[in-house]
Short mmCIF file of C-alpha atoms in Angstrom, two decimals:
data_model
loop_
_atom_site.label_atom_id
_atom_site.label_comp_id
_atom_site.label_asym_id
_atom_site.label_seq_id
_atom_site.Cartn_x
_atom_site.Cartn_y
_atom_site.Cartn_z
CA MET A 1 207.10 71.79 22.58
CA ASN A 2 209.67 74.61 22.44
CA LYS A 3 206.96 77.22 22.95
CA SER A 4 205.60 75.38 25.99
CA LEU A 5 209.08 75.12 27.52
CA ASN A 6 209.62 78.83 26.89
CA VAL A 7 206.37 79.66 28.70
CA ILE A 8 207.29 77.38 31.61
CA SER A 9 210.78 78.86 32.00
CA THR A 10 209.38 82.40 31.81
CA LEU A 11 206.77 81.63 34.47
CA SER A 12 209.28 79.91 36.76
CA CYS A 13 211.74 82.82 36.43
CA SER A 14 208.98 85.33 37.21
CA ILE A 15 207.90 83.42 40.33
CA THR A 16 211.51 83.18 41.51
CA LEU A 17 212.01 86.92 41.04
CA CYS A 18 208.91 87.70 43.11
CA LEU A 19 210.00 85.37 45.91
CA LEU A 20 213.52 86.79 46.00
CA TYR A 21 212.23 90.35 46.16
CA VAL A 22 209.80 89.60 48.98
CA PHE A 23 212.45 87.62 50.89
CA ASN A 24 214.90 90.50 50.61
CA ALA A 25 212.25 92.90 51.91
CA ILE A 26 211.51 90.68 54.92
CA ILE A 27 215.00 89.77 56.10
CA GLY A 28 216.92 92.99 55.81
CA GLY A 29 215.55 95.90 53.89
CA PHE A 30 217.00 97.32 50.72
CA TYR A 31 220.74 97.68 50.39
CA TYR A 32 223.24 96.14 48.00
CA ASN A 33 223.64 92.52 49.01
CA GLY A 34 223.85 89.08 47.44
CA ILE A 35 220.09 88.80 46.98
CA VAL A 36 219.95 92.07 45.04
CA ILE A 37 222.76 90.85 42.78
CA LEU A 38 220.92 87.57 42.21
CA ILE A 39 217.71 89.44 41.34
CA MET A 40 219.55 91.60 38.78
CA LEU A 41 221.19 88.54 37.23
CA PHE A 42 217.85 86.78 36.98
CA MET A 43 216.41 89.74 35.10
CA LEU A 44 219.10 89.25 32.46
CA LEU A 45 217.93 85.73 31.69
CA ASN A 46 216.47 85.35 28.21
CA PRO A 47 212.88 84.53 29.29
CA ILE A 48 212.66 87.62 31.52
CA ALA A 49 214.48 89.87 29.04
CA ASN A 50 211.98 88.94 26.34
CA LEU A 51 209.13 90.16 28.54
CA CYS A 52 210.75 93.60 28.31
CA ARG A 53 211.48 93.60 24.58
CA ILE A 54 209.47 94.42 21.50
CA ASP A 55 211.83 92.53 19.20
CA LYS A 56 212.13 89.38 21.28
CA LYS A 57 215.26 87.20 20.96
CA VAL A 58 213.74 83.79 21.56
CA ILE A 59 215.97 80.81 22.36
CA ASN A 60 214.39 77.61 21.06
CA ASN A 61 216.91 75.27 22.65
CA LYS A 62 215.04 72.77 24.86
CA ILE A 63 218.00 72.10 27.13
CA TYR A 64 218.34 75.81 27.89
CA HIS A 65 214.75 76.21 29.02
CA ILE A 66 214.83 72.99 31.03
CA VAL A 67 218.00 74.11 32.85
CA VAL A 68 216.56 77.60 33.47
CA THR A 69 213.40 76.04 34.90
CA LEU A 70 215.37 73.68 37.17
CA ILE A 71 217.56 76.53 38.44
CA SER A 72 214.46 78.63 39.09
CA ILE A 73 212.81 75.79 41.00
CA TYR A 74 215.93 75.26 43.12
CA ILE A 75 216.28 78.95 43.99
CA SER A 76 212.54 79.22 44.67
CA TYR A 77 212.79 76.25 47.03
CA ILE A 78 215.68 77.82 48.95
CA THR A 79 213.86 81.15 49.11
CA LEU A 80 210.58 79.59 50.24
CA LYS A 81 212.37 77.67 52.96
CA GLY A 82 214.06 80.87 54.07
CA LEU A 83 210.69 82.64 54.10
CA ASN A 84 209.23 79.82 56.17
CA ILE A 85 212.03 80.15 58.74
CA SER A 86 211.65 83.93 58.94
CA ILE A 87 207.84 84.05 59.07
CA ASN A 88 206.68 80.92 60.89
CA LYS A 89 209.63 80.64 63.26
CA ASN A 90 210.35 84.38 63.42
CA LEU A 91 214.09 83.79 63.06
CA LEU A 92 215.36 86.41 60.61
CA ASN A 93 219.07 85.80 61.25
CA GLU A 94 218.69 82.04 60.79
CA ALA A 95 216.72 82.56 57.57
CA SER A 96 219.41 84.88 56.25
CA LEU A 97 222.20 82.44 57.14
CA TYR A 98 220.31 79.56 55.54
CA PHE A 99 219.94 81.51 52.29
CA TYR A 100 223.47 82.96 52.19
CA ASP A 101 225.05 79.56 52.84
CA ARG A 102 223.66 78.57 49.45
CA LEU A 103 224.07 81.90 47.67
CA ILE A 104 227.38 81.15 45.94
CA ILE A 105 226.02 78.07 44.19
CA MET A 106 222.90 79.99 43.13
CA LEU A 107 225.02 82.82 41.70
CA ILE A 108 227.29 80.37 39.86
CA MET A 109 224.33 78.55 38.32
CA THR A 110 222.68 81.80 37.23
CA ILE A 111 225.85 83.29 35.75
CA GLY A 112 226.56 79.98 34.02
CA ILE A 113 223.18 79.85 32.28
CA ILE A 114 223.52 83.50 31.25
CA LEU A 115 226.89 82.77 29.63
CA PHE A 116 225.45 79.65 28.02
CA SER A 117 222.71 81.74 26.39
CA PHE A 118 225.29 83.80 24.48
CA ILE A 119 226.32 80.84 22.34
CA LEU A 120 222.79 79.72 21.49
CA LYS A 121 220.96 80.67 18.32
CA LYS A 122 218.14 83.16 18.80
CA GLU A 123 215.03 83.77 16.72
CA ILE A 124 213.87 87.38 16.39
CA VAL A 125 210.13 87.64 16.97
CA LYS A 126 208.58 91.08 16.39
CA SER A 127 205.53 92.29 18.29
CA HIS A 128 203.79 95.56 19.06
CA ASP A 129 203.33 95.37 22.80
CA ASP A 130 203.56 98.61 24.76
CA ASN A 131 205.67 97.12 27.51
CA SER A 132 206.81 100.44 28.96
CA LYS A 133 203.58 101.03 30.89
CA ILE A 134 203.73 97.53 32.41
CA MET A 135 207.35 98.03 33.44
CA ILE A 136 206.60 101.38 35.09
CA ILE A 137 203.72 99.77 37.03
CA LEU A 138 206.12 97.05 38.21
CA ILE A 139 208.53 99.73 39.41
CA LEU A 140 205.66 101.38 41.31
CA ILE A 141 204.78 98.08 42.99
CA THR A 142 208.36 97.29 44.01
CA SER A 143 208.84 100.80 45.41
CA ILE A 144 206.12 100.10 48.00
CA LEU A 145 207.81 97.09 49.62
CA PRO A 146 210.44 99.06 51.61
CA PHE A 147 207.58 100.54 53.65
CA ILE A 148 206.60 97.10 54.97
CA SER A 149 210.17 96.02 55.72
CA ASP A 150 212.79 97.09 58.23
CA SER A 151 214.32 99.56 55.81
CA ILE A 152 216.03 102.58 57.30
CA ILE A 153 214.67 106.08 56.77
CA TYR A 154 216.78 107.13 53.78
CA GLU A 155 215.83 103.93 51.91
CA ARG A 156 212.16 104.74 52.47
CA ILE A 157 212.67 108.32 51.33
CA PHE A 158 214.24 107.23 48.04
CA SER A 159 211.61 104.52 47.58
CA PHE A 160 208.87 107.09 48.09
CA THR A 161 210.63 109.31 45.56
CA GLN A 162 210.71 106.33 43.19
CA PHE A 163 206.97 105.82 43.65
CA VAL A 164 206.06 109.47 43.03
CA PHE A 165 208.41 109.75 40.07
CA GLY A 166 207.00 106.51 38.66
CA ILE A 167 203.50 107.99 38.63
CA ILE A 168 204.78 111.10 36.86
CA THR A 169 206.64 108.94 34.31
CA LEU A 170 203.53 106.84 33.68
CA ILE A 171 201.55 110.00 32.97
CA LYS A 172 204.26 111.30 30.64
CA VAL A 173 204.41 108.03 28.71
CA ASN A 174 200.71 108.40 27.94
CA ARG A 175 200.94 112.04 26.90
CA THR A 176 204.22 112.75 25.13
CA ASN A 177 205.91 111.81 21.87
CA ASP A 178 209.18 113.51 22.78
CA ALA A 179 211.86 110.82 22.84
CA ASP A 180 214.45 113.03 24.54
CA GLU A 181 212.01 113.89 27.34
CA LEU A 182 211.18 110.25 27.98
CA ARG A 183 214.83 109.31 27.82
CA GLY A 184 215.45 111.80 30.61
CA TYR A 185 212.67 110.27 32.72
CA TYR A 186 214.03 106.76 32.22
CA LEU A 187 217.55 107.93 33.11
CA ALA A 188 216.22 109.57 36.28
CA THR A 189 214.35 106.35 37.12
CA PHE A 190 217.63 104.47 36.77
CA ILE A 191 219.45 106.88 39.11
CA ILE A 192 216.68 106.82 41.73
CA GLY A 193 216.65 103.02 41.44
CA ILE A 194 220.33 102.96 42.36
CA LEU A 195 219.78 105.29 45.33
CA SER A 196 216.80 103.27 46.59
CA CYS A 197 218.56 99.97 45.87
CA ASN A 198 215.68 98.74 43.72
CA PRO A 199 217.13 96.14 41.34
CA ILE A 200 213.83 95.83 39.47
CA ALA A 201 213.76 99.57 38.75
CA ILE A 202 217.43 99.61 37.76
CA VAL A 203 217.15 96.88 35.15
CA LEU A 204 213.70 97.84 33.83
CA SER A 205 214.74 101.47 33.35
CA VAL A 206 217.69 100.26 31.24
CA TYR A 207 215.35 98.11 29.14
CA MET A 208 213.00 101.07 28.65
CA PHE A 209 215.85 103.46 27.82
CA ASN A 210 217.34 101.07 25.26
CA GLY A 211 213.94 100.23 23.75
CA LEU A 212 212.73 103.79 23.39
CA ASP A 213 212.90 103.59 19.60
CA LYS A 214 210.56 100.58 19.76
CA PHE A 215 208.01 101.61 22.36
CA GLY A 216 207.13 104.29 24.86
CA LEU A 217 206.14 106.93 22.34
CA LEU A 218 202.82 108.07 20.96
CA TYR A 219 202.59 107.99 17.17
#
């Protein structure tokens, strides 16, 4: 039962993240706003964090996963409704206002469940997944979205830089066993992520940097 709830909460969080990222791309481009903050907070949730870890810290508390799932469903509903307003009715300002009117409650709920997770017991589950390649591919995908949004020119330049640098990093991950070299690439990915306002790249680069002793090297 706990395993099923964990899978459900992970899936719901992942769907919510995708919807938030697409919504942000459609309504206003890529700059630091409430949606970006919400995306970064969501990536700190235990189900998403475990997707980026080798030594996973699994929470087996049923209430936690139920609450995470309900929060994800609520935020997905708000985001989908905002997407519907912006796409079908072509009213970007109205879609943005609809979402931001409910942003505070979404932020409070997300921060609350993050704080709640700190007091819960966690089970360490070891695996041997090479998550770094998957995370770099995700960064590549998210760096494309600014080109289909109303992003201004400098945002597109940094996003293009992110895309090119992501390809180089992916090649290096497959070819090097130099931890210091990879650490430099992950740090650069983090900096470019900040400049391009890519919350996915920012958080994933931190996960990769911190997990370098666990994965990302050839042995």
